[in-house]
PDB file of C-alpha atoms in Angstrom:
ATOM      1  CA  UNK A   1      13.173   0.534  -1.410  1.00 89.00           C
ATOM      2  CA  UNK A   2      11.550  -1.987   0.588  1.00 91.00           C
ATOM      3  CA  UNK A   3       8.276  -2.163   2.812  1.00 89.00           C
ATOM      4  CA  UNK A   4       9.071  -4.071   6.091  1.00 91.00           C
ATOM      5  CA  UNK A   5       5.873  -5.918   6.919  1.00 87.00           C
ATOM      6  CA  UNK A   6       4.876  -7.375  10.704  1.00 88.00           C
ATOM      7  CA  UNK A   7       6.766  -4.475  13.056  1.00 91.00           C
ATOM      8  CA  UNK A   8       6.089  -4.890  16.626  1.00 90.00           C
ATOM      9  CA  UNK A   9       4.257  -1.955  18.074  1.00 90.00           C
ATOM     10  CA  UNK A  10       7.623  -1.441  20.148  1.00 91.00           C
ATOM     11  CA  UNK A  11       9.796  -0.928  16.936  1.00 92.00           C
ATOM     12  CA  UNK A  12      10.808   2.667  16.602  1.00 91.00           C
ATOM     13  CA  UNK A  13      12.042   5.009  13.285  1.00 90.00           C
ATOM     14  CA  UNK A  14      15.692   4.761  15.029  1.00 92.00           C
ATOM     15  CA  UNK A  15      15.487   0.319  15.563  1.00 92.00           C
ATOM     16  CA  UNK A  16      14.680  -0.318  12.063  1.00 94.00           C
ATOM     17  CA  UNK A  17      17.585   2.020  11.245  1.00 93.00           C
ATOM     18  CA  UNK A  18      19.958  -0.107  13.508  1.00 93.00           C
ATOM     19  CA  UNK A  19      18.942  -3.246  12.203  1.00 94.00           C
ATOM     20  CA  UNK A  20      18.971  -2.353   8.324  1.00 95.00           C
ATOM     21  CA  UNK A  21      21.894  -0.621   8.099  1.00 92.00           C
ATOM     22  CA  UNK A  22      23.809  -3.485   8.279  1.00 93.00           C
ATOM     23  CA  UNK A  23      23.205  -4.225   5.078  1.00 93.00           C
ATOM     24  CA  UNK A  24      23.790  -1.714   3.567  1.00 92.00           C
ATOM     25  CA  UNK A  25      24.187   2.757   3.325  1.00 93.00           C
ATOM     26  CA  UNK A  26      20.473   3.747   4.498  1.00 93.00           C
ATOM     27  CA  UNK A  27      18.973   7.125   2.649  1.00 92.00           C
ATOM     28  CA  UNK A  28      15.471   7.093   4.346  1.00 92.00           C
ATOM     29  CA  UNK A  29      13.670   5.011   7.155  1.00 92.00           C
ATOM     30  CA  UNK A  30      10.355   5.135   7.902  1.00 90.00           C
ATOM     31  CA  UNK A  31       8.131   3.600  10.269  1.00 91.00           C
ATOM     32  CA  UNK A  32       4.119   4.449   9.163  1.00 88.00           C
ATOM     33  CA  UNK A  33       2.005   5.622  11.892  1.00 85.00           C
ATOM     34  CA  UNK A  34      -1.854   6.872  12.248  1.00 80.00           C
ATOM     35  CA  UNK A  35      -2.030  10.056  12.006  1.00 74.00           C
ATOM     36  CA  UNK A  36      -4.931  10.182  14.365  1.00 76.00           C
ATOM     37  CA  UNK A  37      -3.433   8.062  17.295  1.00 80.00           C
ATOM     38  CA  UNK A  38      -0.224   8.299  16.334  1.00 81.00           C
ATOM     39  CA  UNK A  39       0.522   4.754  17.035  1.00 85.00           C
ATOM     40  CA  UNK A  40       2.302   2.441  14.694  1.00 85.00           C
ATOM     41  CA  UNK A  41       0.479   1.117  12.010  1.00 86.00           C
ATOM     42  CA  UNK A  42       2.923  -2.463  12.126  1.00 87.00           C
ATOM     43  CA  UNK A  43       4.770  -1.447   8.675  1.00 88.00           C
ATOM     44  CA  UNK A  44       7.454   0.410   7.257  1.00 89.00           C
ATOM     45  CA  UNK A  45       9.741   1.718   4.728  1.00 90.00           C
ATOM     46  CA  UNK A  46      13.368   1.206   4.540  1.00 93.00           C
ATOM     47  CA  UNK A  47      15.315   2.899   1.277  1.00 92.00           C
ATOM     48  CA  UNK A  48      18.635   2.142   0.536  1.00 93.00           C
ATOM     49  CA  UNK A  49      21.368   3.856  -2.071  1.00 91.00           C
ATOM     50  CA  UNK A  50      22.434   0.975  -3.576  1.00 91.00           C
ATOM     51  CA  UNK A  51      19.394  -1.682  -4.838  1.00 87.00           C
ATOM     52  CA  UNK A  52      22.449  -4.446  -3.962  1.00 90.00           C
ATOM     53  CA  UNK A  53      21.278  -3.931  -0.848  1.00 92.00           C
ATOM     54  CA  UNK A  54      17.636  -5.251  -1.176  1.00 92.00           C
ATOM     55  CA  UNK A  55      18.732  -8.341  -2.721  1.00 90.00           C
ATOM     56  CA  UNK A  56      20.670  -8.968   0.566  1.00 91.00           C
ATOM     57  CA  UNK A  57      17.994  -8.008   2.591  1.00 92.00           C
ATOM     58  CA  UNK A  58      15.746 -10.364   1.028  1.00 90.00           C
ATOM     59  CA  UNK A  59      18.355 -13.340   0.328  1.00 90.00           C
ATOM     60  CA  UNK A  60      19.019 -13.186   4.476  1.00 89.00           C
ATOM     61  CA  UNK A  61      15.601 -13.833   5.905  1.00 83.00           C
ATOM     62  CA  UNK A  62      14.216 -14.730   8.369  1.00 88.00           C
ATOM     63  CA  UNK A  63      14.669 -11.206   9.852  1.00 90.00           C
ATOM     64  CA  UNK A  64      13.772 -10.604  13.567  1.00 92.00           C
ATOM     65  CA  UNK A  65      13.090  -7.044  15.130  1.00 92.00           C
ATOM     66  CA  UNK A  66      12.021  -6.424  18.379  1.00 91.00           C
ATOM     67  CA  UNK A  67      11.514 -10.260  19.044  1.00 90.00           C
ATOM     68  CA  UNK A  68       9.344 -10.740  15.790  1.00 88.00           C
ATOM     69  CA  UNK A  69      10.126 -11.793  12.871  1.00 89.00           C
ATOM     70  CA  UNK A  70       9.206  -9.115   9.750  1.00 90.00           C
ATOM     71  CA  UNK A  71       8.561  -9.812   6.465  1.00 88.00           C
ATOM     72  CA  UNK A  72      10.419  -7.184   3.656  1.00 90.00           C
ATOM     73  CA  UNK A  73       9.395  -7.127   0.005  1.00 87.00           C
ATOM     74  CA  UNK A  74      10.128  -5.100  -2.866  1.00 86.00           C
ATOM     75  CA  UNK A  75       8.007  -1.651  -2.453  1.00 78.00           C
ATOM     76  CA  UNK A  76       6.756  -0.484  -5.964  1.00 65.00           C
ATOM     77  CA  UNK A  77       5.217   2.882  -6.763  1.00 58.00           C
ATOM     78  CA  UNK A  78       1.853   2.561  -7.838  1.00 51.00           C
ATOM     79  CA  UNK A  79       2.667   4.528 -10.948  1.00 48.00           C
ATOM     80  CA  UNK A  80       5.201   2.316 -11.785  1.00 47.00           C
ATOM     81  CA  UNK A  81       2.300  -1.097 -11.616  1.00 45.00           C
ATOM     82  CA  UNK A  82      -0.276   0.869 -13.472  1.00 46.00           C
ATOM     83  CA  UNK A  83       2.148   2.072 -16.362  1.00 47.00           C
ATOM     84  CA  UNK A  84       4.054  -1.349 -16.363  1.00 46.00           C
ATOM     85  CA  UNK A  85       3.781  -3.262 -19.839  1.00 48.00           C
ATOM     86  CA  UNK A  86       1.354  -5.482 -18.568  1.00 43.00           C
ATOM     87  CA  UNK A  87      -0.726  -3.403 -17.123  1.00 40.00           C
ATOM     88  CA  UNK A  88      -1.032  -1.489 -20.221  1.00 40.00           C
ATOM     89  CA  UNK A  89      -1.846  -4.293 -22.190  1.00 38.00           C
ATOM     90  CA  UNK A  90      -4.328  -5.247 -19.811  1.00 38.00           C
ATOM     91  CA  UNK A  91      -5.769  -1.943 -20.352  1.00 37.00           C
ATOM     92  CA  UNK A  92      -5.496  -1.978 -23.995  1.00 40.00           C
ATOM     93  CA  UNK A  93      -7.426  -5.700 -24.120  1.00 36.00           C
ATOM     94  CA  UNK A  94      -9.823  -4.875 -21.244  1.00 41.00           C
ATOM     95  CA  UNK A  95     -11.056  -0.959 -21.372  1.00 40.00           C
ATOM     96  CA  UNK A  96     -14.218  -1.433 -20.129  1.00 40.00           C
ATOM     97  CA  UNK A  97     -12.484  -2.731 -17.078  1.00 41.00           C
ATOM     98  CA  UNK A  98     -10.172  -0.698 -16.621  1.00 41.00           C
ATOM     99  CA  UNK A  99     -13.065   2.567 -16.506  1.00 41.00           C
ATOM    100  CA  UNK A 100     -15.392   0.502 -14.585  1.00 42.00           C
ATOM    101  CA  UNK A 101     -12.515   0.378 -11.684  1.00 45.00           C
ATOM    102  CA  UNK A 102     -13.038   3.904 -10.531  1.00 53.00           C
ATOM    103  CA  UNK A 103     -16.410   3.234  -9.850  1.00 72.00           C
ATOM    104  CA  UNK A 104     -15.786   0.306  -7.615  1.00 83.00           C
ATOM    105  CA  UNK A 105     -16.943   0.293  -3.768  1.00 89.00           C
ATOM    106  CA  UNK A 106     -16.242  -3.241  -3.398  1.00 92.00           C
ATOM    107  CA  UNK A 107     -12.464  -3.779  -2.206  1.00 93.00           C
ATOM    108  CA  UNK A 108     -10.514  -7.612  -1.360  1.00 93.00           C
ATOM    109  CA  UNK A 109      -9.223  -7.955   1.860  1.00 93.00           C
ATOM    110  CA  UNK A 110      -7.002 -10.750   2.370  1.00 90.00           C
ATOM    111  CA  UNK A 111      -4.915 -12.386   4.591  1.00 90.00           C
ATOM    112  CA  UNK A 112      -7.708 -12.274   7.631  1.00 91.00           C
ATOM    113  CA  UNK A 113      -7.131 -13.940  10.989  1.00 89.00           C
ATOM    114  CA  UNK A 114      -9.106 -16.783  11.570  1.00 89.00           C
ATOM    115  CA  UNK A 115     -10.662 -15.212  14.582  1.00 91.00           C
ATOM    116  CA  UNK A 116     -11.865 -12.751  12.088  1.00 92.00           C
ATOM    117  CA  UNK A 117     -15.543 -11.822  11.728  1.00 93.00           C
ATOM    118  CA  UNK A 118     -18.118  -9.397   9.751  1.00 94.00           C
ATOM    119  CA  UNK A 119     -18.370  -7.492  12.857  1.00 93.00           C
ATOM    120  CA  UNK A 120     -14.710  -6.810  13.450  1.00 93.00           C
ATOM    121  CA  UNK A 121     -14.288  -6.385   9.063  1.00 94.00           C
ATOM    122  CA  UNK A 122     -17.070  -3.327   9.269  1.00 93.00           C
ATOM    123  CA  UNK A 123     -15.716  -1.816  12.338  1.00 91.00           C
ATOM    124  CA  UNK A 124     -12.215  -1.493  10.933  1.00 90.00           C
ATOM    125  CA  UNK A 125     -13.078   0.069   8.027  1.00 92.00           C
ATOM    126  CA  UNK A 126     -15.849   1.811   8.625  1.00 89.00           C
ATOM    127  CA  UNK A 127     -13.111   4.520  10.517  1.00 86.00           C
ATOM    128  CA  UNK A 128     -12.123   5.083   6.328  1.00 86.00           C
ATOM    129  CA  UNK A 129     -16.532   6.099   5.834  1.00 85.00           C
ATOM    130  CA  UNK A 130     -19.263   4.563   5.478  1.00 89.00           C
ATOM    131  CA  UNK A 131     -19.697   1.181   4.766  1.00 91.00           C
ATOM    132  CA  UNK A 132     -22.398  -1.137   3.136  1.00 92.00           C
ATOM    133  CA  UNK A 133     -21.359  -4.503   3.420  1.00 94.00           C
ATOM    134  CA  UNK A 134     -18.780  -6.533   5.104  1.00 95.00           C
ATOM    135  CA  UNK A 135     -18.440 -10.306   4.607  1.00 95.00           C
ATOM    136  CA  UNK A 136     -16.033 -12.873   5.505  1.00 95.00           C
ATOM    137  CA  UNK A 137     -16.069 -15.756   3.011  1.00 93.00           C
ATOM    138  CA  UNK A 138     -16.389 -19.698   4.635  1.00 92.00           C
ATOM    139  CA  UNK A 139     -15.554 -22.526   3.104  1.00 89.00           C
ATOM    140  CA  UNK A 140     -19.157 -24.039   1.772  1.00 87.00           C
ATOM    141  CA  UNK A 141     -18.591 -27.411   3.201  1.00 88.00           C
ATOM    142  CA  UNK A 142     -16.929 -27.332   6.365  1.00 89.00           C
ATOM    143  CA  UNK A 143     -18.176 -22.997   6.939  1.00 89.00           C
ATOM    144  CA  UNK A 144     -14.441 -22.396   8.406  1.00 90.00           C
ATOM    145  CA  UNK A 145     -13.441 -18.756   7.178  1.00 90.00           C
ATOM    146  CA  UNK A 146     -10.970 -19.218   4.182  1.00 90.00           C
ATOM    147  CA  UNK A 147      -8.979 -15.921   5.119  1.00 91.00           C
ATOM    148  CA  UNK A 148     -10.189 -13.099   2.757  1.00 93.00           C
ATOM    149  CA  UNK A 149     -13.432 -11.196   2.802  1.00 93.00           C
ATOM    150  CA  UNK A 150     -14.723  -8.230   0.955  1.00 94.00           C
ATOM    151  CA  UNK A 151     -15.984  -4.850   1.825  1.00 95.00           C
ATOM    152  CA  UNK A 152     -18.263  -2.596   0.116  1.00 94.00           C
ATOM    153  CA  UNK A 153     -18.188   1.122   0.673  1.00 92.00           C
ATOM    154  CA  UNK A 154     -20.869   4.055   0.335  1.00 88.00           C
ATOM    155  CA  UNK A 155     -18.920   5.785  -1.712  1.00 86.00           C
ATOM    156  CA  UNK A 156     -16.160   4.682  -4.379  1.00 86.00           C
ATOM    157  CA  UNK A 157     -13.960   7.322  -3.386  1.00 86.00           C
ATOM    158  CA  UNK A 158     -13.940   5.784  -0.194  1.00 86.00           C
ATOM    159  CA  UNK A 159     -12.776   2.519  -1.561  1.00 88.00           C
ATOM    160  CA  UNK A 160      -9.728   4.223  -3.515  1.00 86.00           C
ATOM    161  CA  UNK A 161      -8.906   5.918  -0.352  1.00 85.00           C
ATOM    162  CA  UNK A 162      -8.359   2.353   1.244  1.00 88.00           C
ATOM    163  CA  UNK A 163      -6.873   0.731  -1.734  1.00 88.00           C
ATOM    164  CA  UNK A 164      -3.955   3.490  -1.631  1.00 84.00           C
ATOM    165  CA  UNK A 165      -2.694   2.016   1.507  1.00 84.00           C
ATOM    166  CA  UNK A 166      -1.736  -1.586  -0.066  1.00 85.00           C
ATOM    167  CA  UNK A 167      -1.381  -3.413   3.940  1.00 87.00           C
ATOM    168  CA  UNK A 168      -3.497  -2.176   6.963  1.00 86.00           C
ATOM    169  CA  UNK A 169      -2.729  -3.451  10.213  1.00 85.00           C
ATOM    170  CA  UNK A 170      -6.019  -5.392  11.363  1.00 88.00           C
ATOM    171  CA  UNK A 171      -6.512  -6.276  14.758  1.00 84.00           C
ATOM    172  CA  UNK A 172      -2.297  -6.813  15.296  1.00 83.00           C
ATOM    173  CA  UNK A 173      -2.125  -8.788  11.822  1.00 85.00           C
ATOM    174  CA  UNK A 174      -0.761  -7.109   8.259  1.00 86.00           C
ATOM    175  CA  UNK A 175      -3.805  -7.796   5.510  1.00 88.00           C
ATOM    176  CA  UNK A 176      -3.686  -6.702   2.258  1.00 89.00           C
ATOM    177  CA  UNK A 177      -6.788  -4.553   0.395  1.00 91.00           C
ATOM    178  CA  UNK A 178      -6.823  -4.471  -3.048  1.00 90.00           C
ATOM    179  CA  UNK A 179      -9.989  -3.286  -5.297  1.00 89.00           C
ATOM    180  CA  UNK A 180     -12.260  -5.867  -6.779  1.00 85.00           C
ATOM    181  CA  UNK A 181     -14.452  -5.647  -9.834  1.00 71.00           C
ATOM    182  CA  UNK A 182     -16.775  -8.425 -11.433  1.00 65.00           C
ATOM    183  CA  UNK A 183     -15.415 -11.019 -13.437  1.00 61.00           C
ATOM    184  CA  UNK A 184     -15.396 -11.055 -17.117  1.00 53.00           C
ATOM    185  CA  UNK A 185     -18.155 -13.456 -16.853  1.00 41.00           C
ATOM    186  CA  UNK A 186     -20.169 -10.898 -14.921  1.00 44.00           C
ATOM    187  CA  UNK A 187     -19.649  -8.130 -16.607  1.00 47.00           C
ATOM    188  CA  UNK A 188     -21.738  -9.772 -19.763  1.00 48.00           C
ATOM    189  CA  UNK A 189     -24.941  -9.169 -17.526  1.00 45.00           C
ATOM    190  CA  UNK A 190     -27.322  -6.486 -18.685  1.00 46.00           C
ATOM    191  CA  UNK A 191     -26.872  -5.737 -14.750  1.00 46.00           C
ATOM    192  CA  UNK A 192     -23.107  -5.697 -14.749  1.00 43.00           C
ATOM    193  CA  UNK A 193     -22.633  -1.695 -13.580  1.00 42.00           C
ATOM    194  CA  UNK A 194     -24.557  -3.137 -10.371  1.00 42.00           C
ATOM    195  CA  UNK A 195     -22.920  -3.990  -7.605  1.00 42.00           C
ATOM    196  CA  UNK A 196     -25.440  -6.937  -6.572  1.00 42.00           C
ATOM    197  CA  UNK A 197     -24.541  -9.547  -4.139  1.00 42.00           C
ATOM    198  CA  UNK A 198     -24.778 -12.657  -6.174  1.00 44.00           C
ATOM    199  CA  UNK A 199     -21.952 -11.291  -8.595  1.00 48.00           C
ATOM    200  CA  UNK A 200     -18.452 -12.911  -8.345  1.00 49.00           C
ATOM    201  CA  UNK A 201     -15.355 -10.214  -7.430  1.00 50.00           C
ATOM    202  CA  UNK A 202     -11.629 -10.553  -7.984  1.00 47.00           C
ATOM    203  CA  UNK A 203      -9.088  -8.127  -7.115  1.00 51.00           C
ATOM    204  CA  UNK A 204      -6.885  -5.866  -9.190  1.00 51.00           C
TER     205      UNK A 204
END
């Protein structure tokens, strides 16, 4: 299986079909739409019966649909990350961390536009509930934005709702949300179950 990144909002279920199954016998295509507007959400799904096929996919790129070029990468289960050996070890060394996580309302959002702002970061998501904080984070010296920001939820469910979509389509550009906890350093403050501002995140 492999998500197919970058669509054009002109590329239908039936044109991914025709361009991927040259490669290869196709057993599901999918292109991902809102369920509320029912307009493309800029990614997809393409699932073939032999994996030979992915590696041909990916060994041909650059791949252009619709006049723009896509980006395809392996899709992998969620299940299949969090019961991968290292994941389980990182559980096994870390379990503090890895309980703390479902409690998080802080996600990472990279990969933002550089005409990105807090405005545009809280407006997106707050369609997914309600949302405390948005931030873009600039460069300290020259203040440009360095292309990832994070965004802090009301409610941690919230947050797991967006992390279970892995790219969102922001403002025409794919970004990818993952959810961030305090750093190891952090978490040895007698405040470390607080999500404060001055406390450093990186994502899962």
């Amino acid at each position: 299986k492999l998500f197919i990144g970058g669509l054009s909002p002109e590329t239908t279920h039936d044109r991914l079909l025709d361009y991927f199954q040259v490669f290869g016998d196709v057993v599901d295509c999918v292109v991902m739409t809102d369920p509320a507007t029912g307009r493309t959400r800029g990614f997809g799904f393409v699932t073939y019966r032999d994996g030979r096929c992915c590696d041909s996919v990916l060994a041909h790129r650059p791949h252009v649909v619709d006049g723009r070029e896509v980006d395809p990468k392996r899709a992998v289960p969620r299940q299949e990350m969090e019961s991968s050996p290292r994941s389980s070890s990182a559980t096994r060394a870390k379990p503090r961390s890895a309980s703390f996580t479902h409690h998080v309302r802080k996600v990472f959002v990279g990969g933002l536009p550089p005409t990105a702002t807090n405005e545009m970061l809280h407006r997106y998501f707050s369609h997914f509930g309600g949302v405390e904080e948005a931030v873009i984070i600039h460069d300290k010296q020259t203040r440009t934005p360095r292309g990832f920001g994070f965004v802090t939820f009301e409610d941690p469910i919230i947050a797991d709702k967006v992390v279970s979509v892995h790219y969102h389509e922001f403002y025409g550009k794919m970004v990818e949300v993952k959810r961030a906890e305090p750093k190891a350093d952090a978490s040895k403050s007698p405040n470390r179950h607080r999500q404060g501002i001055g406390q450093r995140f990186s994502c899962l």
